[in-house]
Short mmCIF file of C-alpha atoms and ligand atoms in Angstrom, two decimals:
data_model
loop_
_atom_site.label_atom_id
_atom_site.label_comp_id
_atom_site.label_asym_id
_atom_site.label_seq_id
_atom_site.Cartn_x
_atom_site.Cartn_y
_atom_site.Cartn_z
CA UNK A 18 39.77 29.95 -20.07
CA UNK A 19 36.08 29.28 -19.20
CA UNK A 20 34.64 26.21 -17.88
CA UNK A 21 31.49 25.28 -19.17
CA UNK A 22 27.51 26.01 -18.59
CA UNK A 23 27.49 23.21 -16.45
CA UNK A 24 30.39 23.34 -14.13
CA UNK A 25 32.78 22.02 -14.12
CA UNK A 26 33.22 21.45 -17.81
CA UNK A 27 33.49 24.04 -20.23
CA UNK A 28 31.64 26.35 -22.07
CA UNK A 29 29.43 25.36 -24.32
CA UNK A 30 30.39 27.51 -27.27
CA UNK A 31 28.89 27.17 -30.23
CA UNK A 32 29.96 27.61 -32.05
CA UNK A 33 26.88 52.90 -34.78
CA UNK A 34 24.95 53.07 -36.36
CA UNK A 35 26.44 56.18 -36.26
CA UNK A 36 26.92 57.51 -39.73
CA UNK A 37 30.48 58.78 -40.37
CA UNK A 38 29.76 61.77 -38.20
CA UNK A 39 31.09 65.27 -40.37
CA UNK A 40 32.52 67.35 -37.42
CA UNK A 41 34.88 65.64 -35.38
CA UNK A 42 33.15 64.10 -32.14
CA UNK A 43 36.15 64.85 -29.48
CA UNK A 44 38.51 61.92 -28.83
CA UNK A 45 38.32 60.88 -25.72
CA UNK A 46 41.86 59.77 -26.88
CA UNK A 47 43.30 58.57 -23.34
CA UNK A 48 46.62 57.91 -23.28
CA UNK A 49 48.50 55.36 -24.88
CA UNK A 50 47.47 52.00 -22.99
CA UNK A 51 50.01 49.81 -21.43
CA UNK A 52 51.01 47.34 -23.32
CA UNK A 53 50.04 48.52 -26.59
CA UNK A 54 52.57 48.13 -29.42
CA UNK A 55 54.08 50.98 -30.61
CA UNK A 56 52.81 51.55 -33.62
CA UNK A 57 54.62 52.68 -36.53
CA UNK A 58 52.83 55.80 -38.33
CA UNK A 59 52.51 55.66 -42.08
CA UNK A 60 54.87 58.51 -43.78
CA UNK A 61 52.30 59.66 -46.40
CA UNK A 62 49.23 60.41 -46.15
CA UNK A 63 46.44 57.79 -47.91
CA UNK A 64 42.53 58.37 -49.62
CA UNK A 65 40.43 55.23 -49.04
CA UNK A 66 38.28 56.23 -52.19
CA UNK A 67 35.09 55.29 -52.74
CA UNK A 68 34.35 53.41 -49.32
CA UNK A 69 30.63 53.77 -47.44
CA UNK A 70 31.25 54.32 -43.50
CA UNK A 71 28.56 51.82 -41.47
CA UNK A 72 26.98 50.98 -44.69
CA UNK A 73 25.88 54.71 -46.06
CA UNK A 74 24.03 54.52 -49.14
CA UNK A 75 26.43 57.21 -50.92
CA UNK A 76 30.49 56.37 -50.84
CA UNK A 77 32.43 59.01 -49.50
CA UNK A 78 36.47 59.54 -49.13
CA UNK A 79 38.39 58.84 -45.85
CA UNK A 80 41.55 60.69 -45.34
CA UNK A 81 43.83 59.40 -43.43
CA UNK A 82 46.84 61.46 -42.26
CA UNK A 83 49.17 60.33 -39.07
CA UNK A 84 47.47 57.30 -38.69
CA UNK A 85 44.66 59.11 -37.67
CA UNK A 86 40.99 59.94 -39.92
CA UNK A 87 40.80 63.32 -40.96
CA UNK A 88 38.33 66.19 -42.12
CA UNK A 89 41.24 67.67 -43.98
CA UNK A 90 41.55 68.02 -47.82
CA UNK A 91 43.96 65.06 -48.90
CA UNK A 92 47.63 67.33 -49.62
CA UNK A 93 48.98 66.60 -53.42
CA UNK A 94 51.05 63.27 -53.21
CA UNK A 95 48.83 61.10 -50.66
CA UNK A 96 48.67 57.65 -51.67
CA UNK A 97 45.21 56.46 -52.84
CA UNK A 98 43.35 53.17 -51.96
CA UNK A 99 40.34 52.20 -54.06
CA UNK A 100 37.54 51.05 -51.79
CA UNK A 101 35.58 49.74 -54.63
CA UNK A 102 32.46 51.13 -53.00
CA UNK A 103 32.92 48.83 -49.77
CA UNK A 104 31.58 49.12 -46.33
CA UNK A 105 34.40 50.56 -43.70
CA UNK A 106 33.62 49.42 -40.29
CA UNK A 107 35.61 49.72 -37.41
CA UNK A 108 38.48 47.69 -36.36
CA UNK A 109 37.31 44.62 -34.03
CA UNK A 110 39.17 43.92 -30.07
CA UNK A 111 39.79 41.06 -28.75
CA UNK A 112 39.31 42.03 -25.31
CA UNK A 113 40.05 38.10 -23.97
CA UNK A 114 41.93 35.38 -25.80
CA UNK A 115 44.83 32.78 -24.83
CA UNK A 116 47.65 32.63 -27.80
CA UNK A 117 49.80 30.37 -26.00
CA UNK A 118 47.36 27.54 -25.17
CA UNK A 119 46.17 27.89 -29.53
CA UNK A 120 47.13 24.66 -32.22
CA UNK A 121 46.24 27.14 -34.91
CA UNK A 122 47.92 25.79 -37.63
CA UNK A 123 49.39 22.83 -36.69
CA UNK A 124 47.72 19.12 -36.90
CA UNK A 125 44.12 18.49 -35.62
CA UNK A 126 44.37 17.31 -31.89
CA UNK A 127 41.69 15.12 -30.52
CA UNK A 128 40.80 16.09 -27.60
CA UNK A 129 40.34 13.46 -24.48
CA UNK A 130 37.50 13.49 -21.93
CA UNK A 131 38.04 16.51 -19.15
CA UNK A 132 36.15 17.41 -16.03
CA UNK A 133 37.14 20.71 -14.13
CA UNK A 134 40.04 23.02 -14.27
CA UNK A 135 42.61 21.13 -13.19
CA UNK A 136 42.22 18.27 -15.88
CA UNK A 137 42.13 21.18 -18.88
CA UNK A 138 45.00 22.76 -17.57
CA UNK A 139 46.62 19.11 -17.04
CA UNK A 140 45.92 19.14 -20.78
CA UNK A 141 46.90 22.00 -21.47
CA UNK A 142 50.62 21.46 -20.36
CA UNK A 143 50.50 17.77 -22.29
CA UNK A 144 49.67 20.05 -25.41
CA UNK A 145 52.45 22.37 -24.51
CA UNK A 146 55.17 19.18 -24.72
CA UNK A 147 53.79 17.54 -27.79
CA UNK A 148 53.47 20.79 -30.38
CA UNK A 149 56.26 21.24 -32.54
CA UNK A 150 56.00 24.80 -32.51
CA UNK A 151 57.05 26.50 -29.62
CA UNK A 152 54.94 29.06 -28.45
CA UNK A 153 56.09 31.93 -30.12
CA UNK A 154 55.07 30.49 -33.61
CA UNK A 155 51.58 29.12 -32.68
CA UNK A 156 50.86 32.73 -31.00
CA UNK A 157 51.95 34.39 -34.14
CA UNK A 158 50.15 32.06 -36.34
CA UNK A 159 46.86 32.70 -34.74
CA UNK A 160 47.32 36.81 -33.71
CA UNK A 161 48.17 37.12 -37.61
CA UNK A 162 45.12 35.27 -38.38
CA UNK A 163 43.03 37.60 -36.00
CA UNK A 164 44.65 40.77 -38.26
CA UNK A 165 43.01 39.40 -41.36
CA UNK A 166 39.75 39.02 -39.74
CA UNK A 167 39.62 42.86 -38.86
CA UNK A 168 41.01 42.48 -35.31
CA UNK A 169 42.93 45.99 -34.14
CA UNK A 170 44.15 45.02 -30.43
CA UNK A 171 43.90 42.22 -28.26
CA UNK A 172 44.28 41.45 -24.54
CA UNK A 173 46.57 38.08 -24.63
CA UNK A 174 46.36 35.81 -21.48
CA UNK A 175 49.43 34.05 -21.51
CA UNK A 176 49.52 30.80 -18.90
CA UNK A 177 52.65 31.33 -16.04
CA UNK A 178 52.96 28.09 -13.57
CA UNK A 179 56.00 26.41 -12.52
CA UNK A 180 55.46 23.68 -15.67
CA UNK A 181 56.28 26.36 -18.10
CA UNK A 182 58.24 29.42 -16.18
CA UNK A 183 57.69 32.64 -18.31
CA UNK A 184 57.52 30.10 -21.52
CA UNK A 185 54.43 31.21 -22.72
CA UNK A 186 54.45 34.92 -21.70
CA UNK A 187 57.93 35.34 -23.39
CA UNK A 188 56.66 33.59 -26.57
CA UNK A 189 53.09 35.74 -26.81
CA UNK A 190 55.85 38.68 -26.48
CA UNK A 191 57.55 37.77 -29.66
CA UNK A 192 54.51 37.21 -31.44
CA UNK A 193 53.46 40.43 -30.39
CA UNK A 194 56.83 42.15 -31.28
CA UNK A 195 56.32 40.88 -35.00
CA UNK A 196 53.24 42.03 -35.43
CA UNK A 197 53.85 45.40 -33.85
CA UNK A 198 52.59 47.35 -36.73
CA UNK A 199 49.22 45.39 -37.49
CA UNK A 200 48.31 44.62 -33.90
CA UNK A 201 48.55 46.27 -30.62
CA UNK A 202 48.60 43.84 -28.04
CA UNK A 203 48.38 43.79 -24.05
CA UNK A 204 49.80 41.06 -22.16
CA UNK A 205 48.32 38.77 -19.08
CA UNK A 206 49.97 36.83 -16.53
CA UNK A 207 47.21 34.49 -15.95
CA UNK A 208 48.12 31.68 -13.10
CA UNK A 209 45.84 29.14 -14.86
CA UNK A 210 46.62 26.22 -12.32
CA UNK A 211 46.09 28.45 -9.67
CA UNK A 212 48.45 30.88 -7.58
CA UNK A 213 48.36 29.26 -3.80
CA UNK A 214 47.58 25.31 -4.82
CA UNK A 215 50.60 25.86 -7.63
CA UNK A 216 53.74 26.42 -5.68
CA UNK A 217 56.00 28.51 -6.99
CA UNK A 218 53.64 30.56 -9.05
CA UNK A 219 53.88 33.37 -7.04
CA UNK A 220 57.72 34.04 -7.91
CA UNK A 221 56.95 33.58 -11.39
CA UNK A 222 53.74 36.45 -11.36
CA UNK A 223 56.71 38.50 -9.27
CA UNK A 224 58.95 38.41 -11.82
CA UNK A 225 56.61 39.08 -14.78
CA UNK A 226 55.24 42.02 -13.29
CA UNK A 227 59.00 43.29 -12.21
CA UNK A 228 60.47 43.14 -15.19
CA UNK A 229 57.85 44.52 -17.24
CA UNK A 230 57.25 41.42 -19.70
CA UNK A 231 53.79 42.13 -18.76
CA UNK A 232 50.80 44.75 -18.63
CA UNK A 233 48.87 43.07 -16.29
CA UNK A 234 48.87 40.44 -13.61
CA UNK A 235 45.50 37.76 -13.68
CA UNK A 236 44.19 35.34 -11.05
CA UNK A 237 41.28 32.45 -11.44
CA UNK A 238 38.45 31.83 -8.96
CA UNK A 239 40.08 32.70 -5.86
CA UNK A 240 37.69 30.81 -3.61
CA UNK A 241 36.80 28.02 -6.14
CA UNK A 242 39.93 27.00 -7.95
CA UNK A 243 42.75 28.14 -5.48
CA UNK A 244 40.97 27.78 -2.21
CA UNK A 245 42.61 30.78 -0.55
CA UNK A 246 40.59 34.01 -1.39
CA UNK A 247 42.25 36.64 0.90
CA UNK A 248 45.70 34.82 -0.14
CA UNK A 249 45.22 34.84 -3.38
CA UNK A 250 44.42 38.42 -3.94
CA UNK A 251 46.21 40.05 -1.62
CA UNK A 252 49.16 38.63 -3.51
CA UNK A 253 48.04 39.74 -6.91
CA UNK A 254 46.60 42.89 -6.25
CA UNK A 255 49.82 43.60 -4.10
CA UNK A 256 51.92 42.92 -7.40
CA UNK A 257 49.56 45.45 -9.10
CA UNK A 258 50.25 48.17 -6.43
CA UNK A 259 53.86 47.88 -6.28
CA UNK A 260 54.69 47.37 -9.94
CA UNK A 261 52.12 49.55 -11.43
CA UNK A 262 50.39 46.73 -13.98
CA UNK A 263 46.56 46.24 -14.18
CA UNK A 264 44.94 43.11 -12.43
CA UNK A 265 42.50 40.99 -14.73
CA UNK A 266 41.24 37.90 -13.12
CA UNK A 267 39.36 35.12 -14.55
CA UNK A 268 35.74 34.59 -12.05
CA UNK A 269 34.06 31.83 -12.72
CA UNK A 270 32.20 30.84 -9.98
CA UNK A 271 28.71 31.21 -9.50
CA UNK A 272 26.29 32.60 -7.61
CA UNK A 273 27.57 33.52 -3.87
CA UNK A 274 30.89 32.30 -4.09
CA UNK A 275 30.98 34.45 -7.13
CA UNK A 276 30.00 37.68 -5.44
CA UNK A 277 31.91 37.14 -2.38
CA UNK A 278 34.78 37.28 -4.85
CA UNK A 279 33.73 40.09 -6.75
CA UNK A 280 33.00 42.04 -3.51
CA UNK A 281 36.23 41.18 -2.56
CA UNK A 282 37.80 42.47 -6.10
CA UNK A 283 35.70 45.32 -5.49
CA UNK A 284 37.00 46.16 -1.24
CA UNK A 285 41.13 45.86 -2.47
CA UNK A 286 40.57 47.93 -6.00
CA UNK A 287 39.29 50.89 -3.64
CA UNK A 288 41.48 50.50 -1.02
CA UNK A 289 44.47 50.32 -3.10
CA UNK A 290 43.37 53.31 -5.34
CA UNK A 291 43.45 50.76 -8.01
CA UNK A 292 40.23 52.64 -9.93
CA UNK A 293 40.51 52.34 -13.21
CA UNK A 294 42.83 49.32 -14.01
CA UNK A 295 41.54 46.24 -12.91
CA UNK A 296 39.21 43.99 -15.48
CA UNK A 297 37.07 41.25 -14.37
CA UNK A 298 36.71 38.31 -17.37
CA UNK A 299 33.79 35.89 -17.69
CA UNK A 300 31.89 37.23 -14.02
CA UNK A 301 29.67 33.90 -14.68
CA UNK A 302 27.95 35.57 -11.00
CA UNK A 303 26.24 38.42 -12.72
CA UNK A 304 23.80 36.98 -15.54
CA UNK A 305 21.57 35.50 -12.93
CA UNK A 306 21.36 38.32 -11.04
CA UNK A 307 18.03 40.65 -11.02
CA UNK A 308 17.82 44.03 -12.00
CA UNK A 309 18.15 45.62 -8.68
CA UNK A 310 20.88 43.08 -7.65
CA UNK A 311 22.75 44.13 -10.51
CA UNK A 312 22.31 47.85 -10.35
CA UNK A 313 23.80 47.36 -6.66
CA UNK A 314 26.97 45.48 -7.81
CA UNK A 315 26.81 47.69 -11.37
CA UNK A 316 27.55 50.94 -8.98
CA UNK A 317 30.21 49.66 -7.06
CA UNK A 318 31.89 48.61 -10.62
CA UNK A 319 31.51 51.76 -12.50
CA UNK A 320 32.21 53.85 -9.27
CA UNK A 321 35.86 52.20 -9.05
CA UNK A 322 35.45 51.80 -13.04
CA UNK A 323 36.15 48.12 -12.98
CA UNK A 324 36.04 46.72 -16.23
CA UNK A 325 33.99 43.49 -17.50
CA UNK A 326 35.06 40.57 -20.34
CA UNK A 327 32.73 38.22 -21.67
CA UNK A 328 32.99 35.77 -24.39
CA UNK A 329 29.53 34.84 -25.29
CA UNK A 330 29.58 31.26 -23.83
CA UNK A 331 25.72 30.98 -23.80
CA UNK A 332 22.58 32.23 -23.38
CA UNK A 333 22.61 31.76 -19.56
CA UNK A 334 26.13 33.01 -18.77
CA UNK A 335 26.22 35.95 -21.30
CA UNK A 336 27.05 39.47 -19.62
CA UNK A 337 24.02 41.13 -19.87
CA UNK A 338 25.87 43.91 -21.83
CA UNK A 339 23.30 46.63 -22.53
CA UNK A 340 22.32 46.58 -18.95
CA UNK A 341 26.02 47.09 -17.09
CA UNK A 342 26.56 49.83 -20.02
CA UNK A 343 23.53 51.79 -18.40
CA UNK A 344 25.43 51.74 -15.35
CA UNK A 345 28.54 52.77 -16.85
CA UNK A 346 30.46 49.66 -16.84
CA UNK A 347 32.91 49.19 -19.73
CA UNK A 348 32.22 45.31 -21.27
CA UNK A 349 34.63 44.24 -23.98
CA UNK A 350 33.76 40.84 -25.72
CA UNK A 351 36.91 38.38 -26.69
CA UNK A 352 37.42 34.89 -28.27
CA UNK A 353 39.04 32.88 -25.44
CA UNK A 354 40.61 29.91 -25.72
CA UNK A 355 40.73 29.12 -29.73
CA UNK A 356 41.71 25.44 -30.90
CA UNK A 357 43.35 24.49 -27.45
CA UNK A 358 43.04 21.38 -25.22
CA UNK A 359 39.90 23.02 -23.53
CA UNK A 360 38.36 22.96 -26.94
CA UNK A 361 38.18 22.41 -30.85
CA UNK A 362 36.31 25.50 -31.21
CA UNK A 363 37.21 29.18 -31.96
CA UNK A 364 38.79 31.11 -34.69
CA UNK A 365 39.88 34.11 -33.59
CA UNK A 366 37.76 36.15 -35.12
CA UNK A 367 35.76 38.74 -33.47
CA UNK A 368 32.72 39.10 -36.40
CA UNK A 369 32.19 35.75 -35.99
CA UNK A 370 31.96 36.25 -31.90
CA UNK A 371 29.98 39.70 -32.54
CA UNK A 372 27.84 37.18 -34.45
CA UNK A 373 27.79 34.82 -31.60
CA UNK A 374 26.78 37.49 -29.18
CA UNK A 375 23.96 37.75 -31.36
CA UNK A 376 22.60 34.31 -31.55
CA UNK A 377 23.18 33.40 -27.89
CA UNK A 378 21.25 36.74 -26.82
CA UNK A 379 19.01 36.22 -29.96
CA UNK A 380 18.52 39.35 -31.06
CA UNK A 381 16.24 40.03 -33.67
CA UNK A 382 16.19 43.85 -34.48
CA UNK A 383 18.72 46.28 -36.40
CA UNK A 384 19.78 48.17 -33.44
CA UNK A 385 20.62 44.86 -31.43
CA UNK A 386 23.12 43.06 -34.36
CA UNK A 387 24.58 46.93 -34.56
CA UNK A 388 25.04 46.75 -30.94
CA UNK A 389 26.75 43.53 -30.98
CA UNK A 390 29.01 44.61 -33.16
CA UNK A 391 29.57 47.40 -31.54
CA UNK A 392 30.68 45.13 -28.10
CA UNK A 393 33.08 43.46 -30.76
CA UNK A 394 34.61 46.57 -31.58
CA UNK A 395 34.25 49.76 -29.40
CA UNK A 396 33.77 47.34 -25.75
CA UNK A 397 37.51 45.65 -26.30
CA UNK A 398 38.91 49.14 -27.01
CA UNK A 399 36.90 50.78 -23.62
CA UNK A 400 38.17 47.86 -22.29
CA UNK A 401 41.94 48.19 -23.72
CA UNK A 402 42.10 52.19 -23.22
CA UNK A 403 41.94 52.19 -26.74
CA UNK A 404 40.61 55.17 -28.44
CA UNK A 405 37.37 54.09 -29.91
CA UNK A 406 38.02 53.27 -33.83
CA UNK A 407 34.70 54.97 -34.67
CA UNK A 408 35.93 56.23 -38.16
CA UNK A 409 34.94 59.85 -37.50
CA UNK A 410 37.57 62.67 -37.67
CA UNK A 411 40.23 62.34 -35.22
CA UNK A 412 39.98 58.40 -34.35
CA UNK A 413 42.54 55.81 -34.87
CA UNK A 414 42.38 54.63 -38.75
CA UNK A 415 41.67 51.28 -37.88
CA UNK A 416 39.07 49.88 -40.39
CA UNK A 417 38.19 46.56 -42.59
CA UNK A 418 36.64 46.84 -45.71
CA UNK A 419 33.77 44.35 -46.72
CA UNK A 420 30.74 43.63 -49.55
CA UNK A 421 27.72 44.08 -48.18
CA UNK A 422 24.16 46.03 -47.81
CA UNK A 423 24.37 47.18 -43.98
CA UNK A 424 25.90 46.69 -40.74
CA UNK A 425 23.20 44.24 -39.22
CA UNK A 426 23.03 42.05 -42.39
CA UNK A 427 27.20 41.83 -41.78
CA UNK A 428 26.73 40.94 -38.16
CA UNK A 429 24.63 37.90 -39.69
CA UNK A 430 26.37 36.88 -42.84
CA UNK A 431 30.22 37.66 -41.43
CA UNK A 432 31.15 38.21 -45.43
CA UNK A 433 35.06 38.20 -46.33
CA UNK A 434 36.96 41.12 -44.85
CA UNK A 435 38.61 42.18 -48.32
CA UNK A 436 40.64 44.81 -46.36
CA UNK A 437 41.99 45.61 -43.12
CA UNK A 438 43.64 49.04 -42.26
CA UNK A 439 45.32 49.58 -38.96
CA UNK A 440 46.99 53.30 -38.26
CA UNK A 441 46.25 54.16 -42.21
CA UNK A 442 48.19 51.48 -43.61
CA UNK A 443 46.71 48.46 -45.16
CA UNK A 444 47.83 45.58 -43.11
CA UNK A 445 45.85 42.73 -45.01
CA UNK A 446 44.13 41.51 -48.03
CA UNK A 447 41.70 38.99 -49.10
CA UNK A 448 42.50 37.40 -45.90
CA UNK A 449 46.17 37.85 -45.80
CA UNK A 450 49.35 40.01 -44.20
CA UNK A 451 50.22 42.46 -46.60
ZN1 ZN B 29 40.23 32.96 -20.42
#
């Protein structure tokens, strides 16, 4: 979760152009992330007739055969999807969001006054008692939500502390289990009240990471929140080592105490060899930085390929994306926390976030609104080790259909998603599980 612009409250949310290239750009299909569902194949093949890739003025066909878009003629017998002339645009990631902690669903909460951290996270455990639904449900609830708004994969922080034991983890799990076909999902261990000043959350990262109930282990603010910087990490990038999951830690702090951290992140991802699978989320240290301050910290990142999260808070604590993509950093945008005790915002859905990107950077031109939705779709699946859903030959068929003129123009007015298709098969309509 993020704490606000000001600290120590939170966030103040408000809240490819590329033309459907003809030969097929290579995939740099990396393997099969960790984490990600399995994803069931369709049997038949399927024609999405009649569909215009990115907005192109003439409708074309996509074939889709294995899950995967193909140059091929369609074989006699595929099943065939009218488009209806829509716009295909690739499938959105959620490259940061917290399941367990939503109320999607369920009664309004009001929300009572908070300052730091620790009272949020008190919160969230009071919310955790006084929902009806356990976990599991709530999860579901709002990951199925995310599939009708376009959303392909997400990276699901899932709270572990002694006040819940693997509660939440276990209950993202089944969510994710259920929606295994429409969703492919990578799970967190995220010690959100901290992994030294929380007793006994140290067994409990242990055992996710053992057993395998999770992809990757997080921390929070080593220096800021838990006090114990060296402690902290050495414990959950020694976790990471031994079990072979990825690290991604929530950084909040700011300024020095920030980069100390980073550079710290930075000194036990090399010497562990770890290059490659550790994420950073939020990194509220960069933004501020200058150009030649960043392109210092920017090489050490894309040198042990240390990947970046941001989720638009505001104008001052945005990841200035554009620029850490020069240096080769991957940047994937999520939701965060959606309808929790930190806040009454969020929905879940990345358009609206791509959207957000926009009007907290506030972009004006074409190639900016392309480019943030471009963070909402292809920086989550850089992020994820997803192959990028780019709708050209050979790339995951992962696509929404929607009414409307072009992609910038959809970036502003977020219109319906009438379709979504994940691995060929359509997985929701007008806004709803198929
Ligand atoms: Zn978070």
């Amino acid at each position: 979760m993020t704490p606000s612009s000001s600290a120590p409250s939170r966030r103040g949310v408000l809240a490819g152009a590329a033309a459907l290239a003809a030969t097929g750009a290579a995939l740099s299909a990396a393997a099969a992330p960790a984490g990600a569902a399995s994803r069931a194949r369709p049997a038949r093949p399927v024609v999405f007739r009649n569909v215009r890739p990115f907005g192109a003025k003439h409708p074309v066909d996509l074939t889709v055969l294995d899950g995967r878009i193909t140059d091929e003629r369609a074989p006699k017998g595929a099943d065939v999807v009218d488009g209806g002339g829509r716009i295909a645009l690739p499938a959105l990631v959620d490259a940061h969001i917290h399941p367990d902690k939503t109320t999607w669903g369920g009664a309004w909460v009001s929300r009572k006054p908070a300052s730091g951290i620790a009272d949020f996270a008190a919160q969230d455990v009071e919310l955790f008692h006084g929902q009806r639904r356990p976990v599991a449900k709530r999860a579901y609830g709002l990951m199925a939500h995310a599939v009708t708004r376009g959303t392909r994969a997400m990276r699901a922080h899932a709270d572990i502390a002694p006040a819940y034991g693997l509660a939440c983890v276990e209950g993202v799990a089944q969510a994710r289990e259920r929606l295994r076909q429409a969703l492919d999902v990578q799970i967190v261990a995220f010690p959100q009240h901290g992994v030294v000043r929380a007793p006994g959350t140290a067994a409990l990262l242990k055992e996710a990471a053992r057993s395998g109930a999770v992809d990757f282990i997080g921390g929070i603010d080593p220096i800021g929140f838990d006090h114990a910087m060296d402690e902290q990490l050495d414990l959950v990038f020694g976790l990471a080592d031994r079990y072979g999951v990825g690290v991604d830690i929530h950084l909040h702090d700011r300024d020095e105490k920030g980069l100390t951290a980073l550079r710290a992140i930075i000194n036990r991802t090399r010497a562990l060899s770890l290059r490659g699978k550790v994420t950073v989320s939020h990194v509220f240290c960069l933004p501020g930085l200058s150009d030649a301050e960043l392109a210092g910290v920017a090489a050490d990142l894309a040198d042990l390929d240390i990947a970046l999260t941001t989720v638009a808070p505001n104008a001052s604590l945005v990841l200035p994306i554009a620029r850490l993509k020069e240096h080769g950093v991957r940047v994937g945008l999520g939701s965060d926390g959606v309808r929790d005790a930190w806040s009454p915002f969020g929905n879940a859905d990345m358009l609206h976030r791509a959207h957000l990107l926009g009007w907290v950077e506030d972009v004006r031109l074409d190639a900016e609104l392309t480019a943030c939705y471009e963070a909402g779709a292809h920086g989550g699946a850089d992020v994820m080790r997803l192959p990028r859903a780019d709708l050209t030959p050979g790339s995951p068929a992962d696509f929404l259909l929607v009414r409307g003129e072009c992609l910038p123009q959809i970036v502003v007015d977020m219109p319906a998603r009438d379709m979504v298709v994940h691995g060929g098969r359509v997985v929701a309509r007008d806004g709803e599980l198929t």
